[in-house]
CSV table of C-alpha atoms (C1' of nucleotides) in Angstrom, one decimal:
chain,number,residue,atom,x,y,z
A,248,UNK,CA,-33.3,-13.6,-43.7
A,249,UNK,CA,-34.9,-10.6,-41.6
A,250,UNK,CA,-34.6,-13.1,-38.4
A,251,UNK,CA,-31.1,-12.0,-37.3
A,252,UNK,CA,-31.9,-8.9,-38.1
A,253,UNK,CA,-35.0,-8.4,-35.7
A,254,UNK,CA,-32.5,-10.1,-32.9
A,255,UNK,CA,-29.9,-7.6,-33.6
A,256,UNK,CA,-32.3,-4.7,-33.2
A,257,UNK,CA,-33.4,-6.4,-30.1
A,258,UNK,CA,-29.9,-6.6,-28.4
A,259,UNK,CA,-29.6,-3.0,-29.5
A,260,UNK,CA,-32.1,-2.0,-27.9
A,261,UNK,CA,-31.8,-3.7,-24.4
A,262,UNK,CA,-28.2,-1.7,-24.7
A,263,UNK,CA,-30.1,1.2,-25.4
A,264,UNK,CA,-32.2,0.7,-22.5
A,265,UNK,CA,-29.3,0.0,-20.2
A,266,UNK,CA,-28.0,3.4,-20.9
A,267,UNK,CA,-31.2,4.8,-20.8
A,268,UNK,CA,-31.7,3.5,-17.1
A,269,UNK,CA,-28.7,4.1,-16.0
A,270,UNK,CA,-28.5,7.3,-16.9
A,271,UNK,CA,-32.1,8.2,-15.5
A,272,UNK,CA,-30.4,6.9,-12.2
A,273,UNK,CA,-27.4,9.1,-12.2
A,274,UNK,CA,-29.3,11.9,-13.0
A,275,UNK,CA,-32.0,11.2,-9.9
A,276,UNK,CA,-29.8,9.7,-7.2
A,277,UNK,CA,-25.6,10.2,-8.9
A,278,UNK,CA,-23.3,7.8,-10.1
A,279,UNK,CA,-22.9,6.0,-6.7
A,280,UNK,CA,-26.3,5.2,-6.8
A,281,UNK,CA,-25.8,3.2,-9.6
A,282,UNK,CA,-25.4,-0.5,-9.4
A,283,UNK,CA,-25.4,-3.3,-11.7
A,284,UNK,CA,-28.1,-4.7,-9.9
A,285,UNK,CA,-30.3,-1.7,-9.6
A,286,UNK,CA,-29.7,-1.8,-13.7
A,287,UNK,CA,-31.1,-5.1,-14.3
A,288,UNK,CA,-34.0,-4.4,-12.1
A,289,UNK,CA,-34.7,-1.0,-14.2
A,290,UNK,CA,-34.6,-2.8,-17.8
A,291,UNK,CA,-36.2,-6.1,-15.9
A,292,UNK,CA,-33.7,-8.4,-16.9
A,293,UNK,CA,-31.4,-10.2,-14.7
A,294,UNK,CA,-27.9,-9.2,-13.9
A,295,UNK,CA,-25.8,-11.0,-16.2
A,296,UNK,CA,-27.6,-9.6,-19.5
A,297,UNK,CA,-26.2,-6.4,-18.1
A,298,UNK,CA,-22.7,-8.0,-18.5
A,299,UNK,CA,-23.2,-9.5,-22.2
A,300,UNK,CA,-23.9,-5.9,-23.0
A,301,UNK,CA,-20.8,-4.4,-20.8
A,302,UNK,CA,-18.1,-6.0,-19.8
A,303,UNK,CA,-17.8,-4.4,-16.9
A,304,UNK,CA,-19.5,-1.2,-14.4
A,305,UNK,CA,-16.5,0.6,-15.8
A,306,UNK,CA,-17.2,0.0,-19.4
A,307,UNK,CA,-20.7,1.5,-18.9
A,308,UNK,CA,-19.0,4.3,-17.5
A,309,UNK,CA,-16.8,4.6,-20.2
A,310,UNK,CA,-19.7,4.8,-22.0
A,311,UNK,CA,-21.2,8.2,-20.5
A,312,UNK,CA,-17.4,9.6,-20.7
A,313,UNK,CA,-17.5,9.0,-24.5
A,314,UNK,CA,-20.3,10.2,-25.2
A,315,UNK,CA,-20.1,13.8,-23.0
A,316,UNK,CA,-17.0,14.4,-24.6
A,317,UNK,CA,-18.1,13.8,-27.9
A,318,UNK,CA,-21.4,16.0,-26.9
A,319,UNK,CA,-18.5,18.8,-26.0
A,320,UNK,CA,-16.6,18.4,-28.8
A,321,UNK,CA,-19.5,19.1,-30.9
A,322,UNK,CA,-20.8,22.4,-28.6
A,323,UNK,CA,-17.4,24.1,-28.8
A,324,UNK,CA,-17.0,23.3,-32.5
A,325,UNK,CA,-20.1,25.2,-33.4
A,326,UNK,CA,-19.6,27.9,-30.6
A,327,UNK,CA,-16.6,28.4,-32.4
A,328,UNK,CA,-17.2,28.5,-35.9
A,329,UNK,CA,-20.4,31.0,-35.0
A,330,UNK,CA,-17.0,33.0,-34.5
A,331,UNK,CA,-14.5,35.0,-36.7
A,332,UNK,CA,-11.7,36.3,-34.9
A,333,UNK,CA,-9.3,33.6,-33.2
A,334,UNK,CA,-9.7,36.1,-30.1
A,335,UNK,CA,-13.4,35.8,-29.9
A,336,UNK,CA,-13.2,32.3,-30.7
A,337,UNK,CA,-11.3,31.5,-27.6
A,338,UNK,CA,-13.7,33.7,-25.1
A,339,UNK,CA,-16.7,31.3,-27.1
A,340,UNK,CA,-14.7,27.9,-26.2
A,341,UNK,CA,-14.5,29.3,-22.7
A,342,UNK,CA,-18.2,30.0,-22.3
A,343,UNK,CA,-19.2,26.9,-24.2
A,344,UNK,CA,-17.4,24.7,-21.8
A,345,UNK,CA,-18.5,26.6,-19.3
A,346,UNK,CA,-21.7,26.4,-19.8
A,347,UNK,CA,-21.5,22.7,-20.9
A,348,UNK,CA,-20.2,22.2,-17.1
A,349,UNK,CA,-23.2,23.7,-15.4
A,350,UNK,CA,-26.0,21.8,-18.1
A,351,UNK,CA,-24.4,18.6,-18.0
A,352,UNK,CA,-22.6,18.2,-14.3
A,353,UNK,CA,-23.3,14.4,-14.1
A,354,UNK,CA,-21.2,14.3,-17.3
A,355,UNK,CA,-18.3,16.3,-16.7
A,356,UNK,CA,-18.0,14.3,-13.0
A,357,UNK,CA,-17.9,10.9,-14.9
A,358,UNK,CA,-15.6,12.7,-17.7
A,359,UNK,CA,-13.4,13.8,-15.4
A,360,UNK,CA,-13.5,13.8,-11.5
A,361,UNK,CA,-14.4,10.0,-9.9
A,362,UNK,CA,-11.0,10.0,-10.1
A,363,UNK,CA,-11.3,6.6,-8.6
A,364,UNK,CA,-9.8,4.4,-11.4
A,365,UNK,CA,-7.2,7.1,-12.1
A,366,UNK,CA,-8.3,6.7,-15.4
A,367,UNK,CA,-8.9,4.0,-17.4
A,368,UNK,CA,-9.4,6.5,-20.0
A,369,UNK,CA,-8.5,4.5,-23.3
A,370,UNK,CA,-11.4,3.6,-25.2
A,371,UNK,CA,-12.7,7.3,-24.9
A,372,UNK,CA,-9.5,8.5,-26.5
A,373,UNK,CA,-11.1,9.5,-29.4
A,374,UNK,CA,-13.7,11.6,-28.3
A,375,UNK,CA,-11.2,13.4,-26.3
A,376,UNK,CA,-8.7,14.1,-28.9
A,377,UNK,CA,-11.6,15.7,-30.9
A,378,UNK,CA,-11.9,18.2,-28.0
A,379,UNK,CA,-8.0,18.6,-27.7
A,380,UNK,CA,-8.5,19.1,-31.2
A,381,UNK,CA,-10.3,22.0,-31.1
A,382,UNK,CA,-8.2,23.5,-28.4
A,383,UNK,CA,-5.2,23.2,-30.6
A,384,UNK,CA,-6.5,24.6,-33.7
A,385,UNK,CA,-8.1,27.7,-32.1
A,386,UNK,CA,-5.0,28.7,-29.9
A,387,UNK,CA,-2.7,27.7,-33.2
A,388,UNK,CA,-5.0,30.4,-35.1
A,389,UNK,CA,-4.6,32.6,-32.5
A,390,UNK,CA,-0.7,32.5,-32.2
A,391,UNK,CA,-0.3,32.8,-35.8
A,392,UNK,CA,-2.5,36.5,-35.4
A,393,UNK,CA,-0.5,37.1,-32.7
A,394,UNK,CA,2.7,39.1,-31.8
A,395,UNK,CA,4.4,36.0,-31.0
A,396,UNK,CA,4.0,33.8,-33.9
A,397,UNK,CA,6.5,31.1,-32.7
A,398,UNK,CA,4.7,30.3,-29.4
A,399,UNK,CA,4.4,26.3,-28.1
A,400,UNK,CA,0.7,25.6,-29.2
A,401,UNK,CA,0.8,22.6,-27.3
A,402,UNK,CA,1.8,24.4,-23.9
A,403,UNK,CA,-1.1,26.9,-24.5
A,404,UNK,CA,-3.6,25.2,-25.5
A,405,UNK,CA,-2.7,22.7,-22.2
A,406,UNK,CA,-3.0,26.0,-20.0
A,407,UNK,CA,-6.0,26.7,-21.8
A,408,UNK,CA,-7.8,24.1,-20.8
A,409,UNK,CA,-6.6,23.3,-17.5
A,410,UNK,CA,-7.4,26.7,-16.3
A,411,UNK,CA,-11.3,26.4,-17.8
A,412,UNK,CA,-11.4,22.6,-15.7
A,413,UNK,CA,-9.4,24.1,-12.7
A,414,UNK,CA,-12.5,26.9,-12.6
A,415,UNK,CA,-15.0,24.4,-13.0
A,416,UNK,CA,-13.6,22.0,-10.7
A,417,UNK,CA,-13.0,24.4,-8.0
A,418,UNK,CA,-16.9,25.3,-8.3
A,419,UNK,CA,-18.0,22.0,-7.9
A,420,UNK,CA,-15.8,21.2,-5.0
A,421,UNK,CA,-16.7,24.3,-3.4
A,422,UNK,CA,-20.6,23.6,-3.9
A,423,UNK,CA,-23.0,25.6,-5.4
A,424,UNK,CA,-21.7,29.0,-4.9
A,425,UNK,CA,-22.8,32.3,-6.3
A,426,UNK,CA,-23.0,31.2,-9.9
A,427,UNK,CA,-22.5,34.8,-11.0
A,428,UNK,CA,-18.8,35.3,-8.9
A,429,UNK,CA,-17.7,32.3,-11.1
A,430,UNK,CA,-18.9,33.8,-14.4
A,431,UNK,CA,-16.6,36.3,-13.6
A,432,UNK,CA,-13.8,34.1,-12.3
A,433,UNK,CA,-14.2,32.6,-16.0
A,434,UNK,CA,-13.9,35.5,-17.8
A,435,UNK,CA,-11.7,37.5,-15.9
A,436,UNK,CA,-9.1,34.0,-16.1
A,437,UNK,CA,-9.8,34.2,-20.1
A,438,UNK,CA,-9.5,37.6,-20.8
A,439,UNK,CA,-6.0,36.9,-19.1
A,440,UNK,CA,-4.9,34.3,-20.8
A,441,UNK,CA,-5.8,35.7,-23.6
A,442,UNK,CA,-4.2,39.3,-23.5
A,443,UNK,CA,-0.9,37.1,-22.6
A,444,UNK,CA,-1.4,35.0,-25.5
A,445,UNK,CA,-1.6,37.8,-27.7
A,446,UNK,CA,0.8,39.9,-26.4
B,92,UNK,CA,-5.3,8.9,39.6
B,93,UNK,CA,-2.9,8.0,36.7
B,94,UNK,CA,-5.1,5.3,35.4
B,95,UNK,CA,-7.9,7.1,33.5
B,96,UNK,CA,-4.9,8.9,31.9
B,97,UNK,CA,-3.2,5.5,30.9
B,98,UNK,CA,-6.1,4.6,29.4
B,99,UNK,CA,-6.7,8.2,27.5
B,100,UNK,CA,-3.0,7.3,26.1
B,101,UNK,CA,-3.7,3.8,24.7
B,102,UNK,CA,-7.6,5.0,23.1
B,103,UNK,CA,-5.3,7.7,21.5
B,104,UNK,CA,-2.6,5.0,20.2
B,105,UNK,CA,-5.5,3.3,18.8
B,106,UNK,CA,-6.1,6.6,17.1
B,107,UNK,CA,-3.0,6.3,16.2
B,108,UNK,CA,-2.3,3.0,14.7
B,109,UNK,CA,-6.1,3.3,12.7
B,110,UNK,CA,-4.4,6.6,10.7
B,111,UNK,CA,-0.8,5.1,10.4
B,112,UNK,CA,-2.2,1.4,8.8
B,113,UNK,CA,-4.7,3.2,6.8
B,114,UNK,CA,-2.1,5.4,5.5
B,115,UNK,CA,0.0,3.0,4.7
B,116,UNK,CA,-2.3,0.8,2.5
B,117,UNK,CA,-3.0,4.0,1.0
B,118,UNK,CA,0.5,4.8,0.4
B,119,UNK,CA,0.9,1.0,-0.8
B,120,UNK,CA,-2.0,0.3,-3.0
B,121,UNK,CA,-4.5,3.6,-2.9
B,122,UNK,CA,-7.4,4.8,-1.2
B,123,UNK,CA,-10.1,2.4,-2.9
B,124,UNK,CA,-8.0,-0.5,-1.2
B,125,UNK,CA,-9.0,0.9,2.2
B,126,UNK,CA,-11.6,-1.1,4.0
B,127,UNK,CA,-12.9,-0.9,7.6
B,128,UNK,CA,-11.9,-4.7,7.8
B,129,UNK,CA,-8.3,-3.9,6.3
B,130,UNK,CA,-7.6,-1.4,9.4
B,131,UNK,CA,-9.3,-3.7,11.9
B,132,UNK,CA,-7.1,-6.7,10.5
B,133,UNK,CA,-3.8,-4.6,10.8
B,134,UNK,CA,-4.2,-2.8,14.0
B,135,UNK,CA,-5.2,-6.1,15.4
B,136,UNK,CA,-8.4,-5.6,16.2
B,137,UNK,CA,-12.2,-6.1,15.3
B,138,UNK,CA,-14.2,-3.9,13.3
B,139,UNK,CA,-16.0,-2.0,15.8
B,140,UNK,CA,-13.4,-0.9,17.0
B,141,UNK,CA,-12.7,1.7,14.4
B,142,UNK,CA,-15.6,2.9,14.8
B,143,UNK,CA,-14.9,3.6,18.4
B,144,UNK,CA,-12.7,6.2,17.0
B,145,UNK,CA,-14.1,7.3,13.4
B,146,UNK,CA,-17.8,7.6,12.9
B,147,UNK,CA,-17.6,6.5,9.5
B,148,UNK,CA,-15.0,5.8,6.8
B,149,UNK,CA,-15.7,9.3,5.3
B,150,UNK,CA,-14.5,10.6,8.8
B,151,UNK,CA,-11.1,9.0,8.3
B,152,UNK,CA,-11.0,10.4,4.7
B,153,UNK,CA,-11.4,13.5,6.4
B,154,UNK,CA,-9.0,13.8,8.6
B,155,UNK,CA,-6.7,13.0,5.9
B,156,UNK,CA,-8.3,15.6,3.8
B,157,UNK,CA,-7.5,17.8,7.0
B,158,UNK,CA,-3.7,16.9,7.8
B,159,UNK,CA,-3.2,17.4,4.1
B,160,UNK,CA,-4.5,20.9,4.3
B,161,UNK,CA,-2.6,21.7,7.1
B,162,UNK,CA,0.5,20.3,5.7
B,163,UNK,CA,0.1,22.4,2.2
B,164,UNK,CA,-0.9,25.8,4.4
B,165,UNK,CA,2.1,25.1,6.2
B,166,UNK,CA,4.5,24.6,3.2
B,167,UNK,CA,3.1,28.0,1.4
B,168,UNK,CA,3.4,30.0,4.4
B,169,UNK,CA,7.3,29.1,4.7
B,170,UNK,CA,7.8,28.8,0.7
B,171,UNK,CA,5.8,32.9,1.3
B,172,UNK,CA,8.2,34.3,3.6
B,173,UNK,CA,11.1,33.3,1.5
B,174,UNK,CA,10.2,35.5,-0.8
B,175,UNK,CA,9.9,39.5,-0.7
B,176,UNK,CA,8.2,40.9,-3.4
B,177,UNK,CA,4.2,39.9,-3.9
B,178,UNK,CA,5.3,38.6,-7.2
B,179,UNK,CA,8.0,36.6,-6.1
B,180,UNK,CA,5.9,35.2,-3.5
B,181,UNK,CA,3.1,34.4,-5.7
B,182,UNK,CA,5.6,32.4,-8.1
B,183,UNK,CA,6.7,30.9,-4.9
B,184,UNK,CA,3.0,30.0,-3.8
B,185,UNK,CA,2.9,28.3,-7.6
B,186,UNK,CA,5.9,25.7,-7.6
B,187,UNK,CA,5.4,25.1,-3.7
B,188,UNK,CA,1.8,24.6,-4.2
B,189,UNK,CA,2.7,22.1,-7.5
B,190,UNK,CA,5.6,20.7,-5.6
B,191,UNK,CA,3.0,19.5,-2.9
B,192,UNK,CA,1.1,17.8,-4.8
B,193,UNK,CA,3.6,16.2,-6.9
B,194,UNK,CA,5.1,15.0,-3.4
B,195,UNK,CA,2.1,14.0,-2.1
B,196,UNK,CA,-0.5,12.8,-4.9
B,197,UNK,CA,-2.4,10.3,-2.4
B,198,UNK,CA,-3.1,13.5,0.1
B,199,UNK,CA,-3.7,15.7,-3.0
B,200,UNK,CA,-6.3,13.7,-4.5
B,201,UNK,CA,-8.0,12.8,-1.3
B,202,UNK,CA,-8.2,16.6,-0.3
B,203,UNK,CA,-9.8,17.2,-3.8
B,204,UNK,CA,-11.0,14.5,-6.2
B,205,UNK,CA,-12.3,11.5,-5.1
B,206,UNK,CA,-15.0,13.8,-6.1
B,207,UNK,CA,-17.1,10.8,-4.5
B,208,UNK,CA,-18.9,12.4,-1.9
B,209,UNK,CA,-19.2,15.9,-3.6
B,210,UNK,CA,-18.3,17.2,-0.4
B,211,UNK,CA,-18.7,16.8,3.6
B,212,UNK,CA,-15.8,18.9,3.6
B,213,UNK,CA,-16.9,21.0,6.5
B,214,UNK,CA,-14.9,19.8,9.3
B,215,UNK,CA,-11.8,20.6,7.2
B,216,UNK,CA,-13.2,23.8,6.4
B,217,UNK,CA,-10.3,25.3,9.2
B,218,UNK,CA,-7.6,23.9,7.2
B,219,UNK,CA,-8.7,24.8,3.8
B,220,UNK,CA,-9.3,28.5,5.1
B,221,UNK,CA,-5.3,28.7,6.0
B,222,UNK,CA,-4.8,27.7,2.3
B,223,UNK,CA,-7.5,30.3,1.3
B,224,UNK,CA,-5.7,33.0,3.4
B,225,UNK,CA,-2.3,32.7,1.8
B,226,UNK,CA,-3.5,32.6,-1.6
B,227,UNK,CA,-5.8,36.0,-0.4
B,228,UNK,CA,-3.2,37.5,1.7
B,229,UNK,CA,-0.7,37.5,-1.0
B,230,UNK,CA,-2.5,38.6,-3.8
B,231,UNK,CA,-3.5,41.4,-1.6
B,232,UNK,CA,-0.4,42.7,-1.1
B,233,UNK,CA,0.5,42.2,-4.8
B,234,UNK,CA,-2.7,44.1,-6.1
B,235,UNK,CA,-1.8,47.2,-3.3
B,236,UNK,CA,2.0,47.0,-5.5
B,237,UNK,CA,0.0,46.7,-8.9
B,238,UNK,CA,-1.3,49.7,-11.1
B,239,UNK,CA,-4.8,48.5,-10.4
B,240,UNK,CA,-5.3,48.6,-6.7
B,241,UNK,CA,-8.9,48.4,-7.1
B,242,UNK,CA,-8.8,44.8,-8.4
B,243,UNK,CA,-11.3,42.2,-6.1
B,244,UNK,CA,-9.3,40.6,-4.3
B,245,UNK,CA,-11.5,37.2,-4.0
B,246,UNK,CA,-11.6,37.1,-7.3
B,247,UNK,CA,-8.2,37.1,-8.1
B,248,UNK,CA,-7.3,34.6,-5.3
B,249,UNK,CA,-10.2,32.0,-6.8
B,250,UNK,CA,-9.0,32.6,-10.3
B,251,UNK,CA,-5.3,32.0,-9.2
B,252,UNK,CA,-5.8,28.8,-7.1
B,253,UNK,CA,-8.3,27.6,-10.1
B,254,UNK,CA,-5.6,27.8,-12.0
B,255,UNK,CA,-3.4,25.8,-10.1
B,256,UNK,CA,-5.8,23.1,-9.0
B,257,UNK,CA,-6.6,22.9,-13.3
B,258,UNK,CA,-2.9,22.3,-14.1
B,259,UNK,CA,-2.4,19.7,-11.6
B,260,UNK,CA,-5.9,17.8,-12.3
B,261,UNK,CA,-5.2,17.7,-15.7
B,262,UNK,CA,-2.0,16.3,-15.2
B,263,UNK,CA,-3.2,13.6,-12.7
B,264,UNK,CA,-5.8,12.6,-15.1
B,265,UNK,CA,-3.7,12.5,-18.0
B,266,UNK,CA,-1.3,10.4,-16.6
B,267,UNK,CA,2.1,10.9,-16.0
B,268,UNK,CA,3.2,12.8,-18.8
B,269,UNK,CA,6.2,14.4,-19.3
B,270,UNK,CA,7.0,16.5,-16.0
B,271,UNK,CA,9.3,18.9,-18.0
B,272,UNK,CA,6.3,20.0,-20.0
B,273,UNK,CA,4.2,20.2,-17.0
B,274,UNK,CA,6.3,22.5,-14.7
B,275,UNK,CA,6.5,24.3,-18.0
B,276,UNK,CA,2.8,25.1,-18.3
B,277,UNK,CA,2.6,26.0,-14.6
B,278,UNK,CA,5.5,28.6,-15.1
B,279,UNK,CA,4.0,29.9,-18.0
B,280,UNK,CA,0.3,30.2,-16.7
B,281,UNK,CA,2.0,31.8,-13.3
B,282,UNK,CA,3.4,34.4,-15.3
B,283,UNK,CA,0.8,35.5,-17.5
B,284,UNK,CA,-1.4,35.6,-14.2
B,285,UNK,CA,1.2,37.7,-12.8
B,286,UNK,CA,1.4,39.8,-15.9
B,287,UNK,CA,-2.4,40.7,-16.0
B,288,UNK,CA,-2.6,41.0,-12.2
B,289,UNK,CA,0.3,43.5,-12.2
B,290,UNK,CA,-0.8,45.6,-15.0
C,167,DT,C1',-40.9,-33.8,-34.5
C,168,DA,C1',-35.1,-33.9,-32.7
C,169,DC,C1',-31.3,-31.1,-31.9
C,170,DT,C1',-28.5,-27.3,-31.7
C,171,DT,C1',-28.0,-22.7,-29.9
C,172,DT,C1',-28.4,-18.6,-27.7
C,173,DT,C1',-30.7,-16.0,-24.1
C,174,DG,C1',-32.0,-15.3,-19.5
C,175,DC,C1',-32.1,-17.0,-15.0
C,176,DT,C1',-30.7,-18.6,-10.1
C,177,DG,C1',-27.4,-18.7,-6.8
C,178,DA,C1',-23.0,-18.6,-5.5
C,179,DC,C1',-18.1,-16.1,-3.9
C,180,DA,C1',-16.0,-12.7,-2.1
C,181,DG,C1',-16.2,-8.4,-0.7
C,182,DT,C1',-18.0,-3.9,1.2
C,183,DG,C1',-19.9,0.2,5.2
C,184,DT,C1',-22.2,-0.2,9.5
C,185,DT,C1',-24.6,-1.9,13.6
C,186,DA,C1',-26.9,-4.9,17.3
C,187,DA,C1',-26.3,-7.8,21.0
C,188,DC,C1',-23.2,-10.3,23.8
C,189,DT,C1',-19.0,-11.4,26.5
C,190,DT,C1',-15.1,-10.3,28.3
C,191,DT,C1',-12.1,-7.3,31.0
C,192,DT,C1',-11.1,-3.8,33.9
C,193,DG,C1',-11.4,-0.5,37.7
C,194,DT,C1',-14.6,0.8,41.7
C,195,DA,C1',-16.8,-0.2,46.6
C,196,DC,C1',-17.4,-2.6,50.0
D,299,DG,C1',-11.0,-10.3,48.5
D,300,DT,C1',-15.5,-10.8,46.9
D,301,DA,C1',-19.5,-8.0,44.0
D,302,DC,C1',-20.9,-5.2,41.3
D,303,DA,C1',-21.1,-1.9,37.4
D,304,DA,C1',-18.8,0.1,33.5
D,305,DA,C1',-16.0,-0.4,29.8
D,306,DA,C1',-13.3,-2.6,26.1
D,307,DG,C1',-13.6,-6.0,22.3
D,308,DT,C1',-15.8,-9.5,20.2
D,309,DT,C1',-18.9,-12.5,17.2
D,310,DA,C1',-22.4,-12.1,13.6
D,311,DA,C1',-25.4,-10.6,11.1
D,312,DC,C1',-27.9,-6.8,7.4
D,313,DA,C1',-28.0,-5.2,3.2
D,314,DC,C1',-25.7,-4.1,0.0
D,315,DT,C1',-21.4,-4.1,-4.1
D,316,DG,C1',-19.3,-6.4,-9.2
D,317,DT,C1',-19.0,-10.4,-11.0
D,318,DC,C1',-19.0,-14.9,-12.9
D,319,DA,C1',-20.4,-20.7,-12.9
D,320,DG,C1',-23.8,-23.2,-14.0
D,321,DC,C1',-28.0,-24.9,-15.4
D,322,DA,C1',-33.5,-23.7,-17.6
D,323,DA,C1',-35.9,-22.3,-21.0
D,324,DA,C1',-36.9,-20.5,-25.6
D,325,DA,C1',-35.9,-20.0,-30.2
D,326,DG,C1',-34.0,-21.5,-34.4
D,327,DT,C1',-32.6,-25.2,-38.0
D,328,DA,C1',-32.4,-30.0,-39.9
DNA sequence: TACTTTTGCTGACAGTGTTAACTTTTGTAC
DNA sequence: GTACAAAAGTTAACACTGTCAGCAAAAGTA
């Protein structure tokens, strides 16, 4: 009864096509150029077919957001395990986070910005949590190795994350300013944070 | 010939009405609920009248962004001059910036987020510059009073601004989480920055 | 072959920003 | 006070958007 399997495969294929074509449009013309009708055109189906696979446009956005967080979590984890000391790890996280935003600006914008729906980020929670965990665990280890072992982990993790996001967001807002300067700001801020953390 | 003055006054009145009614809609239902037709309805004119006063919807957004930056610059300046030492001033700037974002979230979102048009922030440049200047001048003074007087002012100013924005943006994204915690994160980050700055 | 289920399409609804073309009002000159 | 020009304001359209009800066609089953 491989018949239903083939059907399932075909369905999956359409779903993949939707995401692939959508991504191409996003990469070439930005998120705001993406419309259900354009997706339908690209996959050579009519519009309601898109809704067979995604409840709404927001669901498509969410899928990319999820993908982005998963990608980011992966890279952060890799960068972290390549270092030994917690401070080196933090520096690596900072650099990797930055690099991710530079290499995948569209993903980053979808994950954060767009700001629009003030966040229905419920389904992508799992992936966000993974990113959050990397920060928490590394900060935790750093605190343990520091001179103030009773520091609030959550507080410091959020601070770290916020600093990184702030630098990237500001960089994206003020346009493609000198990336050299931007990198220096990042390193300066990270170094300052680590110093304050380790005491 | 007070006739053309009256006309001018009437024009101004419509312009003001557009902004006032728009702002009411934004406050009550958010930016995405604002449409040219709704504005026209609210001011009891037809849609093209709106275009007599604002080239596009983006121009309306820009006007509010400008307004927001002017408001922010004002508050920052007031808070700054109320303090003596540069470090106190920086702390005051941090608190005021935070308070502004809390009290005027819609303004803040329009000024930054929305991210949408990747920024046609050309006309609101003047107001942004004022905000930027407050940061630069205060940081400059702080550096002069610090143990490393040769520190890069621009770098530190951008770092400071980025940290503040990052904390606020993350707070807005992750919804109305415990504001007590958020405030503590802010103070911790600011204190860390100042410490690193002053050496 | 007859029937059912799935699949996909057409066409519509209620919106959006924006603008061309037309009408009405208003101010000026005779 | 009437004739004309300029300004102000209107309607109606264009080209889109997300979304979905209802119908036609194809595919699988008996």
